[in-house]
CSV table of C-alpha atoms and ligand atoms in Angstrom, one decimal:
chain,number,residue,atom,x,y,z
A,46,MET,CA,13.7,11.5,-22.5
A,47,ALA,CA,11.5,12.4,-19.8
A,48,VAL,CA,9.5,15.6,-20.1
A,49,VAL,CA,11.2,18.4,-18.0
A,50,SER,CA,8.3,20.0,-15.2
A,51,ARG,CA,8.5,23.3,-15.0
A,52,GLY,CA,9.5,24.9,-11.7
A,53,PHE,CA,10.3,21.4,-10.1
A,54,GLY,CA,13.7,21.0,-8.4
A,55,GLY,CA,13.5,18.0,-6.2
A,56,ARG,CA,15.0,17.6,-2.6
A,57,ARG,CA,18.2,15.5,-3.6
A,58,GLU,CA,19.3,13.8,-0.4
A,59,PRO,CA,23.1,13.2,-0.5
A,60,THR,CA,23.3,9.6,-0.6
A,61,GLU,CA,26.2,7.5,-0.1
A,62,LYS,CA,25.0,4.8,-2.4
A,63,PRO,CA,22.9,4.6,-5.8
A,64,LEU,CA,19.4,3.5,-5.2
A,65,PRO,CA,17.5,1.3,-7.9
A,66,PRO,CA,15.6,3.6,-10.7
A,67,GLY,CA,12.3,5.3,-9.4
A,68,GLN,CA,13.6,4.6,-5.6
A,69,PHE,CA,14.0,7.7,-2.6
A,70,LEU,CA,15.5,7.6,0.4
A,71,THR,CA,13.1,7.5,3.8
A,72,GLU,CA,13.9,7.5,7.6
A,73,ASP,CA,10.5,6.3,8.1
A,74,PHE,CA,9.5,3.1,7.9
A,75,PRO,CA,6.2,3.2,5.7
A,76,VAL,CA,3.9,-0.1,5.0
A,77,LEU,CA,2.2,-2.0,2.4
A,78,SER,CA,0.0,-4.3,3.4
A,79,ALA,CA,-3.4,-5.2,1.5
A,80,GLY,CA,-6.0,-5.6,4.6
A,81,PRO,CA,-5.4,-5.6,8.5
A,82,THR,CA,-2.5,-6.1,10.5
A,83,PRO,CA,-3.2,-9.9,12.0
A,84,ASN,CA,-1.7,-10.2,15.9
A,85,VAL,CA,-0.1,-13.4,15.6
A,86,ASP,CA,1.5,-14.7,19.6
A,87,GLU,CA,4.4,-15.9,19.5
A,88,SER,CA,2.7,-18.9,21.8
A,89,ARG,CA,0.2,-19.9,18.6
A,90,TRP,CA,3.5,-19.4,15.8
A,91,GLU,CA,4.3,-21.9,13.9
A,92,PHE,CA,6.3,-22.4,10.5
A,93,SER,CA,6.1,-25.3,8.3
A,94,ILE,CA,7.3,-26.2,4.4
A,95,HIS,CA,5.6,-28.2,2.9
A,96,THR,CA,7.0,-29.9,-0.6
A,97,GLU,CA,5.8,-31.8,-3.6
A,98,THR,CA,5.6,-35.2,-1.8
A,99,GLY,CA,3.2,-34.1,0.7
A,100,GLU,CA,6.1,-34.4,3.5
A,101,ALA,CA,5.9,-31.0,6.1
A,102,HIS,CA,8.4,-30.0,8.2
A,103,ARG,CA,7.8,-27.6,11.3
A,104,TRP,CA,8.9,-25.2,13.8
A,105,ASP,CA,7.5,-23.8,16.5
A,106,TRP,CA,8.7,-20.2,18.5
A,107,ALA,CA,11.3,-22.5,20.5
A,108,ALA,CA,12.6,-24.1,17.9
A,109,LEU,CA,13.1,-20.9,16.1
A,110,GLN,CA,14.5,-18.7,18.9
A,111,ALA,CA,17.2,-22.4,19.6
A,112,MET,CA,18.3,-21.9,16.0
A,113,ASP,CA,21.2,-20.1,14.8
A,114,ALA,CA,20.8,-16.4,14.4
A,115,GLU,CA,22.1,-14.1,12.0
A,116,ASP,CA,22.6,-10.0,12.8
A,117,VAL,CA,21.8,-8.7,9.1
A,118,SER,CA,22.4,-5.3,7.9
A,119,THR,CA,20.8,-4.0,4.6
A,120,ASP,CA,18.9,-2.4,2.1
A,121,ILE,CA,15.3,-2.5,1.8
A,122,HIS,CA,13.0,-1.1,-1.9
A,123,CYS,CA,9.8,-1.0,-1.5
A,124,VAL,CA,7.3,-0.9,-5.0
A,125,THR,CA,5.9,2.0,-3.1
A,126,ARG,CA,9.2,3.8,-4.2
A,127,TRP,CA,11.1,3.9,-1.2
A,128,SER,CA,14.0,2.7,0.1
A,129,LYS,CA,15.8,2.4,3.4
A,130,LEU,CA,19.4,1.8,4.1
A,131,GLY,CA,21.5,0.1,6.5
A,132,THR,CA,18.1,-1.4,7.9
A,133,GLY,CA,19.2,-3.6,11.0
A,134,TRP,CA,17.5,-6.9,11.5
A,135,ARG,CA,18.2,-10.7,13.4
A,136,GLY,CA,17.3,-13.9,12.0
A,137,VAL,CA,17.8,-17.5,10.9
A,138,PRO,CA,18.9,-18.3,7.2
A,139,LEU,CA,16.4,-20.0,5.2
A,140,ASP,CA,19.4,-22.2,3.9
A,141,ALA,CA,19.3,-24.0,8.0
A,142,PHE,CA,14.9,-24.8,7.3
A,143,PHE,CA,16.1,-25.9,4.0
A,144,ALA,CA,18.8,-27.9,4.8
A,145,ASP,CA,16.6,-31.3,5.5
A,146,VAL,CA,14.1,-30.8,2.8
A,147,GLU,CA,14.2,-32.5,-0.2
A,148,THR,CA,12.0,-31.2,-3.0
A,149,GLU,CA,12.6,-31.4,-7.3
A,150,ASP,CA,10.3,-28.1,-7.3
A,151,ASP,CA,11.8,-25.1,-8.0
A,152,PHE,CA,10.0,-22.3,-6.7
A,153,VAL,CA,8.0,-21.4,-3.7
A,154,MET,CA,4.5,-19.7,-2.6
A,155,ALA,CA,5.3,-18.0,0.7
A,156,HIS,CA,2.0,-17.9,3.2
A,157,SER,CA,1.1,-15.7,5.9
A,158,TYR,CA,-1.4,-15.7,9.0
A,159,GLY,CA,-4.1,-13.4,7.3
A,160,GLY,CA,-3.8,-15.4,4.0
A,161,TYR,CA,-1.4,-13.1,2.0
A,162,THR,CA,0.7,-15.2,-0.5
A,163,THR,CA,3.7,-14.7,-2.6
A,164,ASN,CA,5.7,-16.5,-4.7
A,165,LEU,CA,9.5,-16.7,-5.2
A,166,PRO,CA,12.0,-18.9,-7.4
A,167,LEU,CA,13.8,-21.0,-4.4
A,168,ASP,CA,17.1,-20.1,-5.3
A,169,ASP,CA,16.0,-16.5,-4.2
A,170,LEU,CA,15.7,-17.8,-0.6
A,171,LEU,CA,18.9,-19.8,-0.1
A,172,ASP,CA,23.0,-19.3,-0.4
A,173,GLY,CA,22.3,-16.7,2.4
A,174,LYS,CA,20.4,-14.5,0.5
A,175,ALA,CA,16.8,-14.8,2.6
A,176,TRP,CA,15.9,-15.1,6.7
A,177,LEU,CA,12.9,-15.5,8.5
A,178,ALA,CA,13.6,-12.2,10.9
A,179,TYR,CA,12.2,-11.7,14.5
A,180,GLU,CA,14.5,-8.8,15.3
A,181,PHE,CA,14.3,-5.1,13.9
A,182,GLU,CA,16.9,-2.6,15.2
A,183,GLY,CA,17.2,-4.4,18.1
A,184,GLU,CA,13.8,-4.8,19.1
A,185,PRO,CA,11.4,-7.6,18.4
A,186,LEU,CA,9.4,-7.3,15.5
A,187,ALA,CA,6.3,-5.3,15.5
A,188,PRO,CA,3.1,-6.5,14.0
A,189,VAL,CA,2.7,-4.2,11.7
A,190,HIS,CA,5.9,-4.7,10.2
A,191,GLY,CA,5.1,-8.2,10.0
A,192,GLY,CA,5.9,-9.6,13.5
A,193,PRO,CA,6.6,-12.0,15.2
A,194,VAL,CA,8.3,-13.3,12.1
A,195,ARG,CA,8.9,-12.5,8.4
A,196,LEU,CA,10.4,-13.2,5.3
A,197,LEU,CA,13.1,-10.7,4.8
A,198,VAL,CA,14.5,-11.1,0.7
A,199,PRO,CA,16.1,-8.1,0.5
A,200,HIS,CA,17.2,-8.2,-3.1
A,201,LEU,CA,14.2,-8.1,-4.0
A,202,TYR,CA,11.0,-6.0,-3.7
A,203,PHE,CA,10.1,-5.6,-0.2
A,204,TRP,CA,6.1,-7.2,-1.0
A,205,LYS,CA,8.6,-10.2,-1.2
A,206,SER,CA,9.7,-10.3,2.3
A,207,ALA,CA,5.9,-11.4,3.6
A,208,LYS,CA,4.9,-10.6,6.7
A,209,TRP,CA,3.3,-12.6,9.5
A,210,ILE,CA,5.1,-15.9,7.7
A,211,ARG,CA,3.5,-18.9,8.3
A,212,SER,CA,4.6,-21.4,6.0
A,213,LEU,CA,5.9,-21.9,2.4
A,214,VAL,CA,4.7,-24.5,-0.1
A,215,THR,CA,7.0,-25.9,-3.2
A,216,GLN,CA,5.8,-25.3,-6.7
A,217,ALA,CA,6.8,-26.7,-10.1
A,218,ASP,CA,5.5,-23.6,-11.9
A,219,ASP,CA,5.8,-20.0,-10.6
A,220,VAL,CA,1.9,-19.5,-9.9
A,221,PRO,CA,1.3,-15.6,-9.0
A,222,GLY,CA,0.8,-14.9,-5.2
A,223,PHE,CA,-1.7,-11.8,-4.1
A,224,TRP,CA,0.3,-8.9,-5.2
A,225,GLU,CA,1.3,-11.0,-8.5
A,226,GLN,CA,-2.5,-11.8,-9.2
A,227,ASN,CA,-3.3,-8.0,-8.8
A,228,GLY,CA,-0.9,-5.9,-11.6
A,229,TYR,CA,2.4,-6.6,-9.5
A,230,HIS,CA,5.7,-8.3,-11.2
A,231,ALA,CA,6.6,-12.0,-11.1
A,232,TYR,CA,9.9,-11.5,-9.6
A,233,GLY,CA,10.1,-7.7,-8.3
A,234,ASP,CA,13.7,-7.4,-9.1
A,235,PRO,CA,14.5,-3.5,-7.7
A,236,TRP,CA,17.7,-2.7,-9.5
A,237,LEU,CA,15.5,-3.8,-13.2
A,238,GLU,CA,12.6,-1.8,-11.8
A,239,GLN,CA,10.1,-4.6,-12.2
A,240,ARG,CA,7.6,-3.5,-10.4
A,241,TYR,CA,4.1,-3.7,-12.7
A,242,SER,CA,3.4,-6.6,-15.1
B,42,MET,CA,0.2,-0.5,-20.9
B,43,THR,CA,1.3,0.1,-17.3
B,44,GLU,CA,4.7,-0.5,-17.9
B,45,GLN,CA,4.8,2.7,-19.8
B,46,TRP,CA,5.3,6.2,-18.9
B,47,HIS,CA,2.7,8.8,-20.3
B,48,VAL,CA,3.0,12.3,-21.1
B,49,ALA,CA,0.2,14.3,-19.1
B,50,GLN,CA,-0.6,17.6,-19.3
B,51,VAL,CA,-2.0,19.9,-16.6
B,52,VAL,CA,-5.8,20.8,-17.9
B,53,GLY,CA,-7.3,22.1,-15.0
B,54,THR,CA,-6.5,22.9,-11.0
B,55,THR,CA,-9.1,23.9,-8.9
B,56,PRO,CA,-8.4,24.5,-5.1
B,57,VAL,CA,-10.0,21.5,-2.5
B,58,THR,CA,-9.4,22.9,1.0
B,59,ALA,CA,-6.3,25.3,2.4
B,60,SER,CA,-4.1,22.3,2.1
B,61,ALA,CA,-5.1,20.9,-0.9
B,62,ARG,CA,-6.1,21.2,-4.7
B,63,ALA,CA,-7.6,19.1,-7.2
B,64,VAL,CA,-5.5,18.0,-10.7
B,65,THR,CA,-6.6,17.5,-14.1
B,66,LEU,CA,-4.4,16.1,-16.5
B,67,ALA,CA,-4.5,15.3,-20.0
B,68,VAL,CA,-2.9,12.1,-21.0
B,69,PRO,CA,-2.9,10.6,-24.3
B,70,GLY,CA,-3.3,6.8,-24.1
B,71,PHE,CA,-4.3,6.6,-20.4
B,72,ALA,CA,-7.6,4.8,-20.9
B,73,GLY,CA,-9.9,1.8,-18.6
B,74,ALA,CA,-8.8,2.8,-14.9
B,75,VAL,CA,-11.6,1.4,-11.8
B,76,ALA,CA,-12.3,3.6,-9.2
B,77,GLY,CA,-10.1,2.6,-6.3
B,78,GLN,CA,-6.7,2.3,-8.6
B,79,HIS,CA,-3.3,5.3,-8.5
B,80,VAL,CA,-1.2,6.3,-10.9
B,81,ASP,CA,3.0,6.6,-10.4
B,82,VAL,CA,3.6,10.1,-11.1
B,83,ARG,CA,7.2,11.1,-12.5
B,84,LEU,CA,8.5,14.6,-12.1
B,85,THR,CA,11.9,15.1,-13.9
B,86,ALA,CA,14.1,18.5,-13.0
B,87,PRO,CA,16.0,20.4,-15.4
B,88,ASP,CA,19.1,18.6,-14.7
B,89,GLY,CA,17.5,15.2,-15.4
B,90,TYR,CA,16.7,14.4,-11.5
B,91,GLN,CA,13.6,12.8,-11.1
B,92,ALA,CA,11.3,12.0,-8.1
B,93,ALA,CA,8.1,9.7,-8.7
B,94,ARG,CA,4.9,9.5,-5.9
B,95,SER,CA,1.6,7.4,-6.3
B,96,TYR,CA,-1.9,9.6,-6.2
B,97,SER,CA,-5.1,7.8,-6.3
B,98,LEU,CA,-7.7,8.8,-9.1
B,99,ALA,CA,-10.0,10.6,-8.0
B,100,ALA,CA,-12.8,10.2,-10.5
B,101,VAL,CA,-12.5,7.2,-13.7
B,102,GLY,CA,-14.4,7.2,-16.4
B,103,ALA,CA,-13.3,9.5,-18.9
B,104,ASP,CA,-10.3,7.9,-20.8
B,105,GLU,CA,-7.3,10.1,-21.6
B,106,ARG,CA,-8.1,12.1,-18.4
B,107,VAL,CA,-6.7,11.9,-15.3
B,108,GLU,CA,-8.5,13.4,-12.1
B,109,LEU,CA,-6.2,13.5,-8.5
B,110,ALA,CA,-6.6,15.1,-5.6
B,111,VAL,CA,-3.4,15.8,-3.7
B,112,ASP,CA,-2.8,17.2,0.0
B,113,ARG,CA,0.2,19.6,0.8
B,114,VAL,CA,3.0,16.7,3.3
B,115,PRO,CA,4.7,19.6,4.8
B,116,ASP,CA,8.3,19.3,3.4
B,117,GLY,CA,7.4,17.0,1.4
B,118,GLU,CA,9.2,16.7,-2.5
B,119,VAL,CA,6.6,16.2,-4.6
B,120,SER,CA,3.6,17.2,-2.7
B,121,PRO,CA,4.0,20.7,-2.3
B,122,TYR,CA,4.6,21.2,-6.3
B,123,LEU,CA,1.9,19.7,-6.9
B,124,VAL,CA,0.0,22.1,-4.6
B,125,ASP,CA,1.5,25.1,-4.7
B,126,GLU,CA,3.6,25.2,-8.0
B,127,LEU,CA,1.8,23.8,-10.8
B,128,ARG,CA,-0.5,25.6,-13.4
B,129,VAL,CA,-2.2,24.4,-16.2
B,130,GLY,CA,0.0,23.4,-19.2
B,131,ASP,CA,2.8,22.2,-16.9
B,132,ARG,CA,3.9,18.9,-18.2
B,133,MET,CA,4.9,15.8,-15.9
B,134,GLU,CA,4.9,11.9,-16.5
B,135,VAL,CA,1.9,9.2,-15.7
B,136,ARG,CA,2.0,5.4,-15.5
B,137,GLY,CA,-1.2,3.6,-15.2
B,138,PRO,CA,-4.0,2.8,-14.0
B,139,LEU,CA,-2.2,0.7,-11.4
B,140,GLY,CA,-3.2,-2.0,-9.1
B,141,GLY,CA,-6.3,-4.3,-8.8
B,142,TRP,CA,-7.4,-4.6,-5.3
B,143,PHE,CA,-8.4,-1.9,-3.8
B,144,VAL,CA,-11.0,-1.1,-6.5
B,145,TRP,CA,-15.2,-1.3,-6.6
B,146,ARG,CA,-16.6,-2.1,-9.8
B,147,PRO,CA,-20.0,-1.1,-10.7
B,148,GLU,CA,-21.0,-4.8,-11.1
B,149,ASP,CA,-19.7,-5.6,-7.6
B,150,VAL,CA,-23.0,-7.1,-5.7
B,151,GLY,CA,-23.6,-6.3,-2.3
B,152,PRO,CA,-23.0,-3.5,0.7
B,153,VAL,CA,-19.7,-1.1,0.7
B,154,GLN,CA,-18.6,0.6,4.4
B,155,LEU,CA,-15.8,3.2,3.1
B,156,VAL,CA,-13.9,4.1,6.0
B,157,ALA,CA,-11.6,8.0,4.9
B,158,GLY,CA,-9.4,9.5,6.9
B,159,GLY,CA,-8.3,13.0,5.8
B,160,SER,CA,-7.1,12.6,1.8
B,161,GLY,CA,-7.7,8.8,2.0
B,162,ILE,CA,-11.3,9.7,0.8
B,163,VAL,CA,-9.5,10.0,-2.5
B,164,PRO,CA,-10.1,6.5,-4.1
B,165,LEU,CA,-12.8,5.8,-2.1
B,166,ALA,CA,-14.5,9.4,-3.7
B,167,ALA,CA,-13.8,7.7,-7.2
B,168,MET,CA,-16.3,4.4,-6.0
B,169,VAL,CA,-18.9,6.9,-4.7
B,170,ARG,CA,-18.8,8.8,-8.1
B,171,ALA,CA,-18.4,5.8,-10.2
B,172,ARG,CA,-21.5,4.0,-8.3
B,173,ARG,CA,-23.5,7.3,-8.6
B,174,ASP,CA,-22.9,7.6,-12.1
B,175,ALA,CA,-24.1,3.9,-12.6
B,176,GLY,CA,-27.3,5.1,-11.8
B,177,PRO,CA,-30.1,3.9,-9.4
B,178,GLU,CA,-30.4,-0.2,-10.4
B,179,VAL,CA,-26.5,-0.6,-9.4
B,180,ALA,CA,-27.1,1.8,-6.6
B,181,ALA,CA,-29.9,-0.4,-5.3
B,182,ARG,CA,-27.5,-3.6,-5.2
B,183,ALA,CA,-24.8,-2.1,-3.6
B,184,PRO,CA,-25.9,0.2,-1.1
B,185,PHE,CA,-22.6,2.5,0.5
B,186,ARG,CA,-21.9,4.3,4.0
B,187,LEU,CA,-19.0,6.2,4.1
B,188,LEU,CA,-17.7,7.2,7.2
B,189,TYR,CA,-15.6,10.6,6.8
B,190,SER,CA,-12.8,11.7,9.7
B,191,VAL,CA,-11.2,14.9,8.8
B,192,ARG,CA,-9.3,17.4,11.4
B,193,THR,CA,-12.0,20.6,10.8
B,194,PRO,CA,-14.9,21.1,8.4
B,195,GLN,CA,-12.6,23.1,6.1
B,196,ASP,CA,-10.4,19.8,6.1
B,197,ALA,CA,-12.7,17.7,3.7
B,198,PHE,CA,-12.8,17.1,0.4
B,199,PHE,CA,-15.7,17.0,-2.0
B,200,ALA,CA,-18.1,18.1,1.2
B,201,ASP,CA,-21.0,18.6,-1.0
B,202,GLU,CA,-20.5,16.5,-3.4
B,203,LEU,CA,-19.9,14.0,-1.5
B,204,GLU,CA,-23.5,14.3,0.7
B,205,ALA,CA,-25.2,14.2,-2.1
B,206,ALA,CA,-24.5,11.1,-3.4
B,207,VAL,CA,-23.7,8.8,-0.4
B,208,ASP,CA,-25.2,8.0,3.1
B,209,LEU,CA,-22.5,10.0,5.3
B,210,THR,CA,-21.2,10.3,8.6
B,211,TRP,CA,-18.5,12.5,9.4
B,212,ALA,CA,-15.8,12.3,12.5
B,213,TYR,CA,-14.2,15.6,13.4
B,214,THR,CA,-10.7,14.6,15.3
B,215,ARG,CA,-9.9,18.6,16.0
B,216,ARG,CA,-12.8,20.7,15.8
B,217,THR,CA,-16.6,20.7,14.6
B,218,PRO,CA,-18.6,22.5,13.3
B,219,PRO,CA,-21.1,24.9,15.9
B,220,GLY,CA,-23.4,22.6,18.1
B,221,TRP,CA,-22.1,19.2,16.2
B,222,PRO,CA,-23.7,16.5,18.6
B,223,ARG,CA,-20.1,14.5,18.7
B,224,PRO,CA,-17.2,16.2,20.4
B,225,ALA,CA,-14.1,16.3,18.5
B,226,ARG,CA,-12.0,13.0,18.8
B,227,ARG,CA,-10.5,10.2,17.0
B,228,LEU,CA,-12.3,8.2,15.4
B,229,ASP,CA,-13.2,4.6,18.4
B,230,ALA,CA,-15.5,2.1,19.0
B,231,ALA,CA,-18.2,3.6,19.1
B,232,ASP,CA,-18.1,5.7,16.3
B,233,LEU,CA,-18.1,2.3,14.3
B,234,ALA,CA,-20.7,0.9,16.1
B,235,ALA,CA,-23.6,3.9,15.4
B,236,SER,CA,-22.5,5.2,11.7
B,237,THR,CA,-21.3,1.9,10.0
B,238,PHE,CA,-22.8,-1.4,8.5
B,239,ALA,CA,-22.7,-4.3,11.3
B,240,PRO,CA,-20.1,-7.6,10.0
B,241,SER,CA,-22.0,-9.5,7.2
B,242,ASP,CA,-20.5,-12.5,4.7
B,243,ASP,CA,-21.1,-9.9,1.6
B,244,LEU,CA,-19.8,-6.8,3.0
B,245,THR,CA,-16.7,-5.3,2.0
B,246,VAL,CA,-14.9,-2.9,4.2
B,247,LEU,CA,-12.1,-0.2,2.4
B,248,VAL,CA,-10.2,1.8,4.5
B,249,CYS,CA,-8.2,4.4,3.1
B,250,GLY,CA,-5.7,7.2,5.0
B,251,PRO,CA,-2.6,7.8,6.2
B,252,THR,CA,-1.0,4.8,7.8
B,253,ALA,CA,-1.5,5.3,11.0
B,254,PHE,CA,-5.4,6.0,10.5
B,255,VAL,CA,-5.6,2.7,8.6
B,256,GLU,CA,-3.7,0.7,11.4
B,257,THR,CA,-6.5,2.2,14.0
B,258,VAL,CA,-9.4,1.6,12.1
B,259,ALA,CA,-8.6,-2.1,11.1
B,260,GLY,CA,-8.0,-2.6,14.6
B,261,LEU,CA,-11.2,-1.7,15.2
B,262,LEU,CA,-13.2,-3.3,12.6
B,263,LEU,CA,-11.6,-6.8,14.2
B,264,GLU,CA,-12.5,-6.7,17.4
B,265,ALA,CA,-16.4,-5.4,15.9
B,266,GLY,CA,-16.2,-9.3,14.7
B,267,HIS,CA,-15.6,-8.4,11.4
B,268,ASP,CA,-13.5,-10.9,8.6
B,269,PRO,CA,-10.4,-9.7,8.1
B,270,ALA,CA,-10.8,-11.1,4.4
B,271,ARG,CA,-13.2,-8.5,3.9
B,272,VAL,CA,-11.8,-5.9,5.1
B,273,LYS,CA,-9.4,-4.0,2.2
B,274,THR,CA,-6.7,-1.2,3.3
B,275,GLU,CA,-4.7,1.4,1.5
B,276,ARG,CA,-1.7,2.6,3.6
B,277,PHE,CA,-0.9,6.5,2.2
B,278,GLY,CA,2.1,6.6,4.3
B,279,GLY,CA,3.2,8.3,7.4
B,280,ALA,CA,4.8,7.5,10.8
B,281,SER,CA,3.5,4.2,12.0
C,547,FAD,C1,-1.5,3.8,-3.3
C,547,FAD,C2,-1.0,4.9,-2.9
C,547,FAD,C3,-2.1,6.3,-3.4
C,547,FAD,C4,-2.0,7.6,-2.9
C,547,FAD,N1,-2.9,8.8,-3.3
C,547,FAD,C5,-2.5,9.8,-2.6
C,547,FAD,C6,-3.6,11.0,-2.9
C,547,FAD,O1,-4.9,10.4,-3.8
C,547,FAD,N2,-3.5,11.9,-2.4
C,547,FAD,C7,-2.8,12.4,-1.5
C,547,FAD,O2,-2.4,14.1,-1.3
C,547,FAD,N3,-1.9,11.6,-1.4
C,547,FAD,C8,-1.3,10.2,-1.6
C,547,FAD,N4,-0.7,9.6,-1.5
C,547,FAD,C9,0.5,9.7,-0.7
C,547,FAD,C10,1.7,10.1,-2.0
C,547,FAD,O3,1.6,8.7,-2.6
C,547,FAD,C11,3.1,10.6,-1.0
C,547,FAD,O4,3.6,10.0,-0.1
C,547,FAD,C12,2.6,12.1,-0.5
C,547,FAD,O5,2.3,13.0,-1.3
C,547,FAD,C13,3.8,13.0,0.4
C,547,FAD,O6,4.9,12.9,-0.9
C,547,FAD,P1,6.1,13.8,-0.7
C,547,FAD,O7,6.8,13.7,-1.6
C,547,FAD,O8,5.4,15.7,-0.7
C,547,FAD,O9,6.2,14.1,0.7
C,547,FAD,P2,7.9,13.2,1.2
C,547,FAD,O10,8.8,14.0,0.7
C,547,FAD,O11,8.3,11.8,0.4
C,547,FAD,O12,7.7,12.8,2.9
C,547,FAD,C14,8.1,13.6,3.5
C,547,FAD,C15,7.8,13.4,5.2
C,547,FAD,O13,5.9,12.7,5.1
C,547,FAD,C16,5.4,11.8,5.3
C,547,FAD,N5,4.7,11.4,4.7
C,547,FAD,C17,4.6,11.3,3.3
C,547,FAD,N6,3.3,10.8,3.0
C,547,FAD,C18,2.4,11.0,3.9
C,547,FAD,C19,1.1,11.1,4.1
C,547,FAD,N7,0.0,10.3,3.1
C,547,FAD,N8,1.0,11.6,5.7
C,547,FAD,C20,1.6,11.7,5.9
C,547,FAD,N9,3.3,12.4,6.4
C,547,FAD,C21,3.1,11.4,5.2
C,547,FAD,C22,7.1,10.8,4.9
C,547,FAD,O14,6.9,9.7,5.7
C,547,FAD,C23,8.0,11.9,5.1
C,547,FAD,O15,9.3,11.9,6.6
C,547,FAD,C24,-1.0,8.1,-2.0
C,547,FAD,C25,0.0,7.1,-1.7
C,547,FAD,C26,0.1,5.9,-2.0
C,547,FAD,C27,1.3,4.3,-1.2
């Protein structure tokens, strides 16, 4: 049983839904990044998927815009303890990018402009669970929040939704990415409170 | 160890500014912190409701002791409690030390530029203290400069101690001391050019403060030619 803090009442926001353990609701959109915000021009933006055979699949901004996009309404949970409910995104499901990709690997490393990396199981990116998102609440995604394009994997803590996404590289083993090497959990399920390793 | 919540008891509180105070906790089992790391603090109300927030360590080195410095965010859930209500003997829970990136270790070689906004000084103060306590050889190997932006002189955390320990430049954004040469304004490119280390291959830059402050400063650093891979940031929150 946790110790009670004398005189602490707390400010319970009435929430329609339960939040993952240890999270609180925010109306803001806080920012967790390890370094400066890179400015990636759409004209220079490119996304690629690389597999164990050395094969590469590439998309530029125009190719991304030509793909079938979805509007996604989802809750997001940051490891720094804020959650935001019902956020609105527009993006292309990762299934579309993986349609012609063949791999035996079970994991991927996401790489970002700016050098950030994060590791995920490939299954967590497929079956409509993850997107490349380029709009937030009807506006182009701002650089500070990962624009022009970020990964959106809302069922995991939000550091897995790599900002400024540049490529996915498949990997046989679950090699840790940037925050995962710096004390954070390899998988990051907010409902199991997998914050730290 | 970081997976586990430790029971913490308040053993001291000291005012730092009109809106902030330092809190010292005795935390059995807490050890091995590195300057720049933080802890998660969890408060539990009598009915079991809990709230947790992150707070940087203001000093490291003494095991089983956690030193925090908390600024009151108006209408915040946790910080007003820690600044105004908490008293010696009260208990809470602490998890950590956490974070392995925004850190400085006495064995790190090379110059370090620190840039703080408001309460963002806290993890940087831990670094300044760790370097001071490591002695003159370490200080010679790792030259430090600190650029510290505060609203007014009264809003500065640890002013005397920092001035004694590090090459420090103040930037006041609202009101300056009488006769101060630089008018009150936000940090700009001219401040960085005048008061920080120039970009170099061995320089580490650490920027901490409210999110908007960190965004501005990190942007100015890149414009000044710093390598983004050598600029580490910690964003405390607030509108961006
Ligand atoms: C790694 C890390 C280390 C931190 N270290 C420290 C520290 O050493 N000292 C310290 O005082 N704080 C620190 N913070 C900030 C701290 O975790 C809380 O966010 C802060 O105390 C506000 O919590 P609250 O419950 O009072 O406000 P909340 O109820 O969470 O928020 C109330 C309102 O204030 C806004 N807000 C939240 N944080 C800030 C902020 N920092 N500045 C301006 N507006 C804000 C919120 O967006 C919200 O609108 C740190 C944050 C992180 C992520």
